[in-house]
Amino acid sequence: MTENTQQTPASNPELPTQYAPAEVEGKLYERWVERGYFTADAKSDKPPYTIVIPPPNVTGALHLGHAFQVTLMDALTRRKRMQGFETLWLPGMDHAGIATQNKVEQQLAEEGKSRQDLGREAFTERVWQWKDEYGGRILGQLKRLGAGLDWSRERFTMDEGLSKAVQTIFKKLYDDELIYRAERIINWCPRCLTAISDIEVDYQDDDGELVSLKYGEGDKTVVVATTRVETMLGDTAVAVHPDDERYAHLVGKRIKLPLTDRTIPVVADTHVDPEFGTGAVKVTPAHDPNDFAIGQRHDLELMTIMDERGVITVHGPFQGLDRFEARSAIVAAMREQGRVVAEKRPYVHSVGHCSRCKTTVEPRLSLQWWVKVETLAKAAGDAVRDDRVALHPKDMEKRYFDWVDNLNDWCISRQLWWGHRIPVWYGPNGEMVCVGPDDEAPTGEGWVQDEDVLDTWFSSGLWPFSTLGWPEETPDLEKFYSTDVLVTGHDIIFFWVVRMMMFGLYAMDGEVPFKTVALTGLVRDEFGKKMSKSNPNAVDPIDWMDAYGSDAVRFTLATGANPGADVPIGEDWVKASRNFANKIWNATRFALMNGATVEGELPPVEQLSATDRWILSRLNKTVAEVDAFYDDFQFAKLSDALYHFAWDEVFDWYVELSKTTFFAGGEGAKVSGRVLGEVLDVMLRVLHPIVPFVTETLWTTLTGKETLVTADWPKDSGFRDDAAEQEIALVQQVVTEVRRFRSDQGLQPGQKVPAELTLTGTPLAPHEAAIRQLLRLQPAEEGFHATASLPVAGATVALDLSGTIDVEAERKRLTKDLGAAEKEKAQAVGKLSNEAFLGKAPDNVVDKIRGRLAKAEADIERISGQLANLPQS
């Protein structure tokens, strides 16, 4: 990596009059990558700092959620790199099994084909072609954002090394009897034609129907209620509570199942709530997880009545009907027999949908592969409980424990063709062999590999160590594992964080995969609504980067990043961040043109003015504050601190207060020029991780050095000057109060006014020239007549407003405004004094009137003060 080279800055460094991000960003990023600034060295003796990117789907394009998390990760790694760490931020992509297969199947459908037409091998080759052509767009877009990723280490969850890792851990889990194959109820998507995990099911309230049906005949009759009438074809029992005397005479007996030629038993089971409905429930063990458990306890028959597409496969009249068509047909048939006791529609109830295609999920008995999670989940919980892994913010721990402490075994097989194929072979005589990466797969007649692939989260659960070369003992693995921080959304704690915790602790002999999990919220629009492609509020961050620059998008996202909280964002806020970047540019350009320099040492304290000492004191306090916020992942607070220091204190106050010194020239100008150079140097360094492009351009111009990317992170020198801070606070008070008075009198900001300043005996005396400059106050000359006198901060500012405003017109306008405010106050007081009104009016109406009263009173006080300060006729 190229080191910074100390150079002497140009005597009159020139910058374009306006900052044009499009002309700067792309070239800068290419230079950073070419010069290897982001490439980590496993042989370095620097302490490591590692982050792995949450791998975006190969199907994806950059959205604001990606841009948000990437901005935070980039800020963390840029700062650590500047602090002297060997920083690795590792990029890559996830093969995204279902999502990617769906994309290619849609492409085939447009050609009038299906994957079955191609066959498995040709279809898989087609997906690889799609990946090469369309996949990875998001990684290129991350470069637009300025992400300092080590592109030499880019990984893909189905590359050769990661495939070996997947096969290795499957074999290890299998040999340790933590992977098994069993027939259980799973969530099945009839559209994607695969099992999906519990966390891939989105539940929403749907309008359905609750139908009460009469089973049995004569004295062997029970009434059951269901929202899934079609499943009655697979009922193999009716269950009641053991203590429910209403059904005691039926327990152990068989009753007629309507529409079929079968009878089913009545069983007693404590799972049944006798207080709910009729106290009797239908039991369909092959199509409901609770019913499956009842079936296991009572050795009930398991009847599968639907195929993989949700089509009925039993009982002639309904065979071949879609599940929802069958539902209506069965209700009609039961109604004809007089067996429909009650119907409630619409009946709003929670229904599971496939998170990818939104199809209603069907619980279904299926032979699948499972991970036994009990010991793995306990280890994942203990790692947080004993503080080996910190969740940030800490209040997220409850959600984590609620999930990990109640985790069910994980169904890891998927009925897809795109993904890591399960490394198990079946022999002609019922043999089953699990094959590791160094094993030879069995050959010979009758031997076949399992058709299923692994859940995408199985391979991405290995991401923190498989990307570093595991199972090989690589230099990267030794240097950079375990990783330092995982930055990810709180919405995938269950999908991904827990999986990585379980696999990392298991594969790496108890070493945690990351030391801290920094959980973020979701990006929402400026009104707090969720952004969605189906809504008009969806935003392509590339559009905003094109319009306002990448720094503006990054700063806006960082400013909203409170730990764990959702992030509202709107275009006006990005415009404001663009204005901030422009402010940094313009003010730095002015400073450079007026002598700001980093040459030589800072002058000794005794040569510094109070203004110089004030800004240096504030600079060091800001550096300390920003460091503390970074360590606590308080990006919103650190961004706010940087914004106000740069805009308010440096540009609006220090530069303005120093203008008279600069314009006067001489030794004072040289001293302030060196101080301003120091402030800009440090300020641009601490801003760099959030807004890298504009700061790089300005800092290299200021210092003459090669790059800010590998520059030293500034340290708090410990310099403090409370007396100077108090002195400048008085100056700010005077300027602020007089500016407010000028505004109240309708004076334009640039309008000059004759004034006398009585500053003798106050700390303000040395600042008279600066105060006059900031307030546009001319010296009092012959004929001066003080028409207004303002006592402020122990000083007096006397102004001659004659000739600057039309006093009578202003008095007339203010008197009219005062009358309107007094009328508003009287109306509000009248309503709030009316007991009858208060007794009837809603609280929000009363609160609104109280607000109007408070505003009216404030207006009366303000306007009265303005009238009192008007010059006398």
PDB file of C-alpha atoms in Angstrom, residues 235-457:
ATOM      1  CA  ASP A 235     -59.200 -35.854   9.231  1.00  0.00           C
ATOM      2  CA  THR A 236     -58.255 -38.976  11.145  1.00  0.00           C
ATOM      3  CA  ALA A 237     -59.782 -38.049  14.538  1.00  0.00           C
ATOM      4  CA  VAL A 238     -61.804 -35.589  16.556  1.00  0.00           C
ATOM      5  CA  ALA A 239     -60.154 -34.446  19.794  1.00  0.00           C
ATOM      6  CA  VAL A 240     -61.741 -33.262  23.033  1.00  0.00           C
ATOM      7  CA  HIS A 241     -60.325 -32.415  26.444  1.00  0.00           C
ATOM      8  CA  PRO A 242     -60.101 -35.388  28.867  1.00  0.00           C
ATOM      9  CA  ASP A 243     -62.090 -33.509  31.521  1.00  0.00           C
ATOM     10  CA  ASP A 244     -64.874 -32.330  29.222  1.00  0.00           C
ATOM     11  CA  GLU A 245     -67.941 -34.252  30.448  1.00  0.00           C
ATOM     12  CA  ARG A 246     -69.939 -33.282  27.359  1.00  0.00           C
ATOM     13  CA  TYR A 247     -67.950 -35.720  25.264  1.00  0.00           C
ATOM     14  CA  ALA A 248     -66.949 -38.320  27.836  1.00  0.00           C
ATOM     15  CA  HIS A 249     -69.383 -40.844  26.293  1.00  0.00           C
ATOM     16  CA  LEU A 250     -67.694 -40.482  22.895  1.00  0.00           C
ATOM     17  CA  VAL A 251     -64.041 -40.834  23.864  1.00  0.00           C
ATOM     18  CA  GLY A 252     -62.665 -44.066  22.445  1.00  0.00           C
ATOM     19  CA  LYS A 253     -65.552 -44.505  20.006  1.00  0.00           C
ATOM     20  CA  ARG A 254     -65.614 -43.916  16.247  1.00  0.00           C
ATOM     21  CA  ILE A 255     -67.886 -41.516  14.390  1.00  0.00           C
ATOM     22  CA  LYS A 256     -68.763 -41.093  10.739  1.00  0.00           C
ATOM     23  CA  LEU A 257     -66.635 -38.596   8.778  1.00  0.00           C
ATOM     24  CA  PRO A 258     -69.014 -36.834   6.353  1.00  0.00           C
ATOM     25  CA  LEU A 259     -68.511 -37.070   2.569  1.00  0.00           C
ATOM     26  CA  THR A 260     -66.300 -40.135   2.976  1.00  0.00           C
ATOM     27  CA  ASP A 261     -66.722 -43.822   3.673  1.00  0.00           C
ATOM     28  CA  ARG A 262     -64.505 -43.599   6.755  1.00  0.00           C
ATOM     29  CA  THR A 263     -65.054 -43.508  10.476  1.00  0.00           C
ATOM     30  CA  ILE A 264     -62.621 -41.725  12.782  1.00  0.00           C
ATOM     31  CA  PRO A 265     -61.974 -42.017  16.528  1.00  0.00           C
ATOM     32  CA  VAL A 266     -62.710 -39.467  19.207  1.00  0.00           C
ATOM     33  CA  VAL A 267     -59.573 -38.993  21.315  1.00  0.00           C
ATOM     34  CA  ALA A 268     -58.963 -37.129  24.566  1.00  0.00           C
ATOM     35  CA  ASP A 269     -56.036 -34.703  24.504  1.00  0.00           C
ATOM     36  CA  THR A 270     -55.037 -31.891  26.863  1.00  0.00           C
ATOM     37  CA  HIS A 271     -54.094 -29.674  23.921  1.00  0.00           C
ATOM     38  CA  VAL A 272     -57.799 -28.989  23.343  1.00  0.00           C
ATOM     39  CA  ASP A 273     -59.260 -25.917  25.033  1.00  0.00           C
ATOM     40  CA  PRO A 274     -62.755 -26.895  26.260  1.00  0.00           C
ATOM     41  CA  GLU A 275     -63.702 -23.198  26.536  1.00  0.00           C
ATOM     42  CA  PHE A 276     -63.008 -22.461  22.858  1.00  0.00           C
ATOM     43  CA  GLY A 277     -65.853 -23.001  20.414  1.00  0.00           C
ATOM     44  CA  THR A 278     -67.630 -26.276  20.959  1.00  0.00           C
ATOM     45  CA  GLY A 279     -64.658 -27.805  22.795  1.00  0.00           C
ATOM     46  CA  ALA A 280     -64.170 -30.340  19.988  1.00  0.00           C
ATOM     47  CA  VAL A 281     -61.587 -29.998  17.209  1.00  0.00           C
ATOM     48  CA  LYS A 282     -60.998 -31.860  13.985  1.00  0.00           C
ATOM     49  CA  VAL A 283     -57.572 -33.491  13.720  1.00  0.00           C
ATOM     50  CA  THR A 284     -55.722 -33.520  10.362  1.00  0.00           C
ATOM     51  CA  PRO A 285     -52.229 -34.756  11.305  1.00  0.00           C
ATOM     52  CA  ALA A 286     -50.734 -34.448   7.817  1.00  0.00           C
ATOM     53  CA  HIS A 287     -51.788 -30.821   7.322  1.00  0.00           C
ATOM     54  CA  ASP A 288     -51.438 -29.009  10.648  1.00  0.00           C
ATOM     55  CA  PRO A 289     -48.492 -28.874  13.089  1.00  0.00           C
ATOM     56  CA  ASN A 290     -50.657 -29.024  16.235  1.00  0.00           C
ATOM     57  CA  ASP A 291     -52.707 -31.851  14.774  1.00  0.00           C
ATOM     58  CA  PHE A 292     -49.481 -33.651  13.860  1.00  0.00           C
ATOM     59  CA  ALA A 293     -48.445 -33.552  17.530  1.00  0.00           C
ATOM     60  CA  ILE A 294     -51.852 -34.920  18.587  1.00  0.00           C
ATOM     61  CA  GLY A 295     -51.500 -37.616  15.942  1.00  0.00           C
ATOM     62  CA  GLN A 296     -48.106 -38.652  17.309  1.00  0.00           C
ATOM     63  CA  ARG A 297     -49.480 -38.927  20.826  1.00  0.00           C
ATOM     64  CA  HIS A 298     -52.443 -41.069  19.735  1.00  0.00           C
ATOM     65  CA  ASP A 299     -50.830 -43.023  16.887  1.00  0.00           C
ATOM     66  CA  LEU A 300     -53.256 -41.598  14.348  1.00  0.00           C
ATOM     67  CA  GLU A 301     -53.124 -42.256  10.634  1.00  0.00           C
ATOM     68  CA  LEU A 302     -51.348 -39.598   8.525  1.00  0.00           C
ATOM     69  CA  MET A 303     -53.322 -38.833   5.373  1.00  0.00           C
ATOM     70  CA  THR A 304     -51.865 -36.445   2.797  1.00  0.00           C
ATOM     71  CA  ILE A 305     -54.739 -35.095   0.686  1.00  0.00           C
ATOM     72  CA  MET A 306     -52.988 -32.516  -1.528  1.00  0.00           C
ATOM     73  CA  ASP A 307     -50.142 -32.600  -3.994  1.00  0.00           C
ATOM     74  CA  GLU A 308     -47.258 -30.133  -4.114  1.00  0.00           C
ATOM     75  CA  ARG A 309     -49.369 -27.550  -5.976  1.00  0.00           C
ATOM     76  CA  GLY A 310     -52.216 -27.597  -3.454  1.00  0.00           C
ATOM     77  CA  VAL A 311     -54.482 -29.775  -5.597  1.00  0.00           C
ATOM     78  CA  ILE A 312     -56.756 -32.332  -3.891  1.00  0.00           C
ATOM     79  CA  THR A 313     -55.607 -35.925  -4.541  1.00  0.00           C
ATOM     80  CA  VAL A 314     -58.306 -37.933  -2.684  1.00  0.00           C
ATOM     81  CA  HIS A 315     -62.062 -38.599  -2.785  1.00  0.00           C
ATOM     82  CA  GLY A 316     -63.526 -38.587  -6.278  1.00  0.00           C
ATOM     83  CA  PRO A 317     -65.911 -35.596  -6.278  1.00  0.00           C
ATOM     84  CA  PHE A 318     -63.181 -33.207  -5.147  1.00  0.00           C
ATOM     85  CA  GLN A 319     -60.116 -34.829  -6.650  1.00  0.00           C
ATOM     86  CA  GLY A 320     -58.269 -32.482  -9.015  1.00  0.00           C
ATOM     87  CA  LEU A 321     -59.684 -29.298  -7.480  1.00  0.00           C
ATOM     88  CA  ASP A 322     -57.408 -26.555  -6.225  1.00  0.00           C
ATOM     89  CA  ARG A 323     -57.501 -26.308  -2.416  1.00  0.00           C
ATOM     90  CA  PHE A 324     -59.571 -23.116  -2.477  1.00  0.00           C
ATOM     91  CA  GLU A 325     -61.958 -24.480  -5.098  1.00  0.00           C
ATOM     92  CA  ALA A 326     -62.340 -27.601  -2.964  1.00  0.00           C
ATOM     93  CA  ARG A 327     -63.102 -25.452   0.096  1.00  0.00           C
ATOM     94  CA  SER A 328     -66.179 -23.944  -1.568  1.00  0.00           C
ATOM     95  CA  ALA A 329     -67.265 -27.264  -3.080  1.00  0.00           C
ATOM     96  CA  ILE A 330     -67.042 -29.102   0.243  1.00  0.00           C
ATOM     97  CA  VAL A 331     -69.007 -26.401   2.086  1.00  0.00           C
ATOM     98  CA  ALA A 332     -71.729 -26.689  -0.575  1.00  0.00           C
ATOM     99  CA  ALA A 333     -71.796 -30.480  -0.282  1.00  0.00           C
ATOM    100  CA  MET A 334     -71.965 -30.332   3.522  1.00  0.00           C
ATOM    101  CA  ARG A 335     -74.733 -27.754   3.306  1.00  0.00           C
ATOM    102  CA  GLU A 336     -76.771 -30.094   1.100  1.00  0.00           C
ATOM    103  CA  GLN A 337     -76.497 -32.764   3.791  1.00  0.00           C
ATOM    104  CA  GLY A 338     -77.546 -30.312   6.493  1.00  0.00           C
ATOM    105  CA  ARG A 339     -74.181 -30.542   8.184  1.00  0.00           C
ATOM    106  CA  VAL A 340     -73.279 -26.822   8.093  1.00  0.00           C
ATOM    107  CA  VAL A 341     -74.279 -25.600  11.544  1.00  0.00           C
ATOM    108  CA  ALA A 342     -72.935 -22.039  11.219  1.00  0.00           C
ATOM    109  CA  GLU A 343     -70.986 -19.883   8.807  1.00  0.00           C
ATOM    110  CA  LYS A 344     -69.153 -16.705   9.702  1.00  0.00           C
ATOM    111  CA  ARG A 345     -67.776 -14.632   6.882  1.00  0.00           C
ATOM    112  CA  PRO A 346     -65.797 -12.547   6.574  1.00  0.00           C
ATOM    113  CA  TYR A 347     -63.800 -14.082   9.392  1.00  0.00           C
ATOM    114  CA  VAL A 348     -60.561 -12.158   9.854  1.00  0.00           C
ATOM    115  CA  HIS A 349     -57.731 -14.422  10.934  1.00  0.00           C
ATOM    116  CA  SER A 350     -53.955 -14.660  10.649  1.00  0.00           C
ATOM    117  CA  VAL A 351     -52.773 -16.500   7.541  1.00  0.00           C
ATOM    118  CA  GLY A 352     -49.209 -17.374   6.570  1.00  0.00           C
ATOM    119  CA  HIS A 353     -47.842 -16.285   3.178  1.00  0.00           C
ATOM    120  CA  CYS A 354     -44.593 -17.085   1.416  1.00  0.00           C
ATOM    121  CA  SER A 355     -42.312 -14.116   2.053  1.00  0.00           C
ATOM    122  CA  ARG A 356     -41.069 -14.243  -1.544  1.00  0.00           C
ATOM    123  CA  CYS A 357     -44.103 -14.817  -3.732  1.00  0.00           C
ATOM    124  CA  LYS A 358     -46.924 -14.030  -1.227  1.00  0.00           C
ATOM    125  CA  THR A 359     -48.736 -17.324  -1.947  1.00  0.00           C
ATOM    126  CA  THR A 360     -50.736 -18.719   0.980  1.00  0.00           C
ATOM    127  CA  VAL A 361     -48.530 -21.277   2.684  1.00  0.00           C
ATOM    128  CA  GLU A 362     -49.841 -24.815   3.133  1.00  0.00           C
ATOM    129  CA  PRO A 363     -48.765 -26.847   6.194  1.00  0.00           C
ATOM    130  CA  ARG A 364     -47.821 -30.225   4.750  1.00  0.00           C
ATOM    131  CA  LEU A 365     -46.341 -33.510   5.933  1.00  0.00           C
ATOM    132  CA  SER A 366     -43.044 -33.984   4.172  1.00  0.00           C
ATOM    133  CA  LEU A 367     -39.796 -35.934   4.387  1.00  0.00           C
ATOM    134  CA  GLN A 368     -37.074 -33.324   4.910  1.00  0.00           C
ATOM    135  CA  TRP A 369     -33.598 -32.785   6.342  1.00  0.00           C
ATOM    136  CA  TRP A 370     -33.345 -31.069   9.719  1.00  0.00           C
ATOM    137  CA  VAL A 371     -30.698 -29.558  12.007  1.00  0.00           C
ATOM    138  CA  LYS A 372     -31.102 -30.477  15.660  1.00  0.00           C
ATOM    139  CA  VAL A 373     -30.676 -27.050  17.225  1.00  0.00           C
ATOM    140  CA  GLU A 374     -30.978 -27.596  20.983  1.00  0.00           C
ATOM    141  CA  THR A 375     -27.256 -27.559  21.854  1.00  0.00           C
ATOM    142  CA  LEU A 376     -26.368 -25.142  19.059  1.00  0.00           C
ATOM    143  CA  ALA A 377     -29.024 -22.647  20.119  1.00  0.00           C
ATOM    144  CA  LYS A 378     -27.998 -22.879  23.776  1.00  0.00           C
ATOM    145  CA  ALA A 379     -24.416 -22.011  22.826  1.00  0.00           C
ATOM    146  CA  ALA A 380     -25.683 -19.062  20.783  1.00  0.00           C
ATOM    147  CA  GLY A 381     -27.704 -17.810  23.745  1.00  0.00           C
ATOM    148  CA  ASP A 382     -24.864 -18.281  26.227  1.00  0.00           C
ATOM    149  CA  ALA A 383     -22.435 -16.278  24.074  1.00  0.00           C
ATOM    150  CA  VAL A 384     -24.645 -13.203  24.505  1.00  0.00           C
ATOM    151  CA  ARG A 385     -25.475 -13.896  28.137  1.00  0.00           C
ATOM    152  CA  ASP A 386     -21.823 -14.086  29.142  1.00  0.00           C
ATOM    153  CA  ASP A 387     -20.940 -10.962  27.102  1.00  0.00           C
ATOM    154  CA  ARG A 388     -18.699 -12.641  24.547  1.00  0.00           C
ATOM    155  CA  VAL A 389     -21.037 -11.104  21.980  1.00  0.00           C
ATOM    156  CA  ALA A 390     -22.650  -7.721  22.581  1.00  0.00           C
ATOM    157  CA  LEU A 391     -25.977  -6.820  20.971  1.00  0.00           C
ATOM    158  CA  HIS A 392     -26.373  -3.136  20.321  1.00  0.00           C
ATOM    159  CA  PRO A 393     -28.676  -1.590  21.338  1.00  0.00           C
ATOM    160  CA  LYS A 394     -28.863  -3.787  24.412  1.00  0.00           C
ATOM    161  CA  ASP A 395     -32.658  -3.801  24.507  1.00  0.00           C
ATOM    162  CA  MET A 396     -32.539  -6.047  21.418  1.00  0.00           C
ATOM    163  CA  GLU A 397     -31.328  -8.878  23.661  1.00  0.00           C
ATOM    164  CA  LYS A 398     -34.883  -9.725  24.700  1.00  0.00           C
ATOM    165  CA  ARG A 399     -35.921 -10.364  21.084  1.00  0.00           C
ATOM    166  CA  TYR A 400     -32.805 -12.432  20.563  1.00  0.00           C
ATOM    167  CA  PHE A 401     -33.376 -14.592  23.637  1.00  0.00           C
ATOM    168  CA  ASP A 402     -37.101 -14.972  22.947  1.00  0.00           C
ATOM    169  CA  TRP A 403     -36.160 -16.544  19.644  1.00  0.00           C
ATOM    170  CA  VAL A 404     -32.999 -18.505  20.387  1.00  0.00           C
ATOM    171  CA  ASP A 405     -34.345 -19.977  23.642  1.00  0.00           C
ATOM    172  CA  ASN A 406     -37.437 -21.328  21.882  1.00  0.00           C
ATOM    173  CA  LEU A 407     -35.921 -22.411  18.593  1.00  0.00           C
ATOM    174  CA  ASN A 408     -37.409 -25.449  16.862  1.00  0.00           C
ATOM    175  CA  ASP A 409     -35.346 -27.815  14.768  1.00  0.00           C
ATOM    176  CA  TRP A 410     -34.429 -26.189  11.484  1.00  0.00           C
ATOM    177  CA  CYS A 411     -35.700 -27.605   8.196  1.00  0.00           C
ATOM    178  CA  ILE A 412     -32.726 -27.150   5.872  1.00  0.00           C
ATOM    179  CA  SER A 413     -33.813 -28.971   2.695  1.00  0.00           C
ATOM    180  CA  ARG A 414     -35.411 -27.162  -0.204  1.00  0.00           C
ATOM    181  CA  GLN A 415     -37.043 -28.674  -3.267  1.00  0.00           C
ATOM    182  CA  LEU A 416     -35.074 -26.521  -5.698  1.00  0.00           C
ATOM    183  CA  TRP A 417     -32.400 -27.054  -8.326  1.00  0.00           C
ATOM    184  CA  TRP A 418     -30.341 -23.920  -7.640  1.00  0.00           C
ATOM    185  CA  GLY A 419     -28.243 -24.167  -4.520  1.00  0.00           C
ATOM    186  CA  HIS A 420     -25.905 -26.449  -2.608  1.00  0.00           C
ATOM    187  CA  ARG A 421     -27.132 -29.966  -3.268  1.00  0.00           C
ATOM    188  CA  ILE A 422     -27.433 -32.112  -0.163  1.00  0.00           C
ATOM    189  CA  PRO A 423     -24.291 -34.328  -0.054  1.00  0.00           C
ATOM    190  CA  VAL A 424     -26.103 -37.568   0.670  1.00  0.00           C
ATOM    191  CA  TRP A 425     -26.331 -40.602  -1.618  1.00  0.00           C
ATOM    192  CA  TYR A 426     -28.916 -43.384  -1.465  1.00  0.00           C
ATOM    193  CA  GLY A 427     -28.110 -46.950  -2.451  1.00  0.00           C
ATOM    194  CA  PRO A 428     -30.264 -49.556  -4.199  1.00  0.00           C
ATOM    195  CA  ASN A 429     -30.821 -51.455  -0.944  1.00  0.00           C
ATOM    196  CA  GLY A 430     -31.777 -48.540   1.292  1.00  0.00           C
ATOM    197  CA  GLU A 431     -28.208 -47.449   2.057  1.00  0.00           C
ATOM    198  CA  MET A 432     -27.559 -43.778   2.928  1.00  0.00           C
ATOM    199  CA  VAL A 433     -24.068 -42.247   2.763  1.00  0.00           C
ATOM    200  CA  CYS A 434     -23.092 -38.658   3.643  1.00  0.00           C
ATOM    201  CA  VAL A 435     -20.125 -37.530   1.568  1.00  0.00           C
ATOM    202  CA  GLY A 436     -17.574 -34.948   2.745  1.00  0.00           C
ATOM    203  CA  PRO A 437     -15.492 -32.784   0.397  1.00  0.00           C
ATOM    204  CA  ASP A 438     -12.558 -35.191   0.481  1.00  0.00           C
ATOM    205  CA  ASP A 439     -14.682 -38.345   0.156  1.00  0.00           C
ATOM    206  CA  GLU A 440     -15.466 -40.253  -2.992  1.00  0.00           C
ATOM    207  CA  ALA A 441     -19.166 -40.380  -3.775  1.00  0.00           C
ATOM    208  CA  PRO A 442     -20.480 -43.959  -4.099  1.00  0.00           C
ATOM    209  CA  THR A 443     -20.805 -45.189  -7.661  1.00  0.00           C
ATOM    210  CA  GLY A 444     -22.519 -48.089  -9.235  1.00  0.00           C
ATOM    211  CA  GLU A 445     -25.962 -49.051 -10.331  1.00  0.00           C
ATOM    212  CA  GLY A 446     -28.777 -47.696  -8.198  1.00  0.00           C
ATOM    213  CA  TRP A 447     -26.806 -45.061  -6.309  1.00  0.00           C
ATOM    214  CA  VAL A 448     -28.357 -41.574  -6.554  1.00  0.00           C
ATOM    215  CA  GLN A 449     -27.743 -38.238  -4.836  1.00  0.00           C
ATOM    216  CA  ASP A 450     -30.483 -36.536  -2.834  1.00  0.00           C
ATOM    217  CA  GLU A 451     -32.459 -34.256  -5.152  1.00  0.00           C
ATOM    218  CA  ASP A 452     -32.873 -31.414  -2.653  1.00  0.00           C
ATOM    219  CA  VAL A 453     -30.654 -28.395  -2.033  1.00  0.00           C
ATOM    220  CA  LEU A 454     -29.864 -26.647   1.222  1.00  0.00           C
ATOM    221  CA  ASP A 455     -31.650 -23.603   2.594  1.00  0.00           C
ATOM    222  CA  THR A 456     -29.844 -20.429   1.492  1.00  0.00           C
ATOM    223  CA  TRP A 457     -29.350 -19.478   5.144  1.00  0.00           C
TER     224      TRP A 457
END
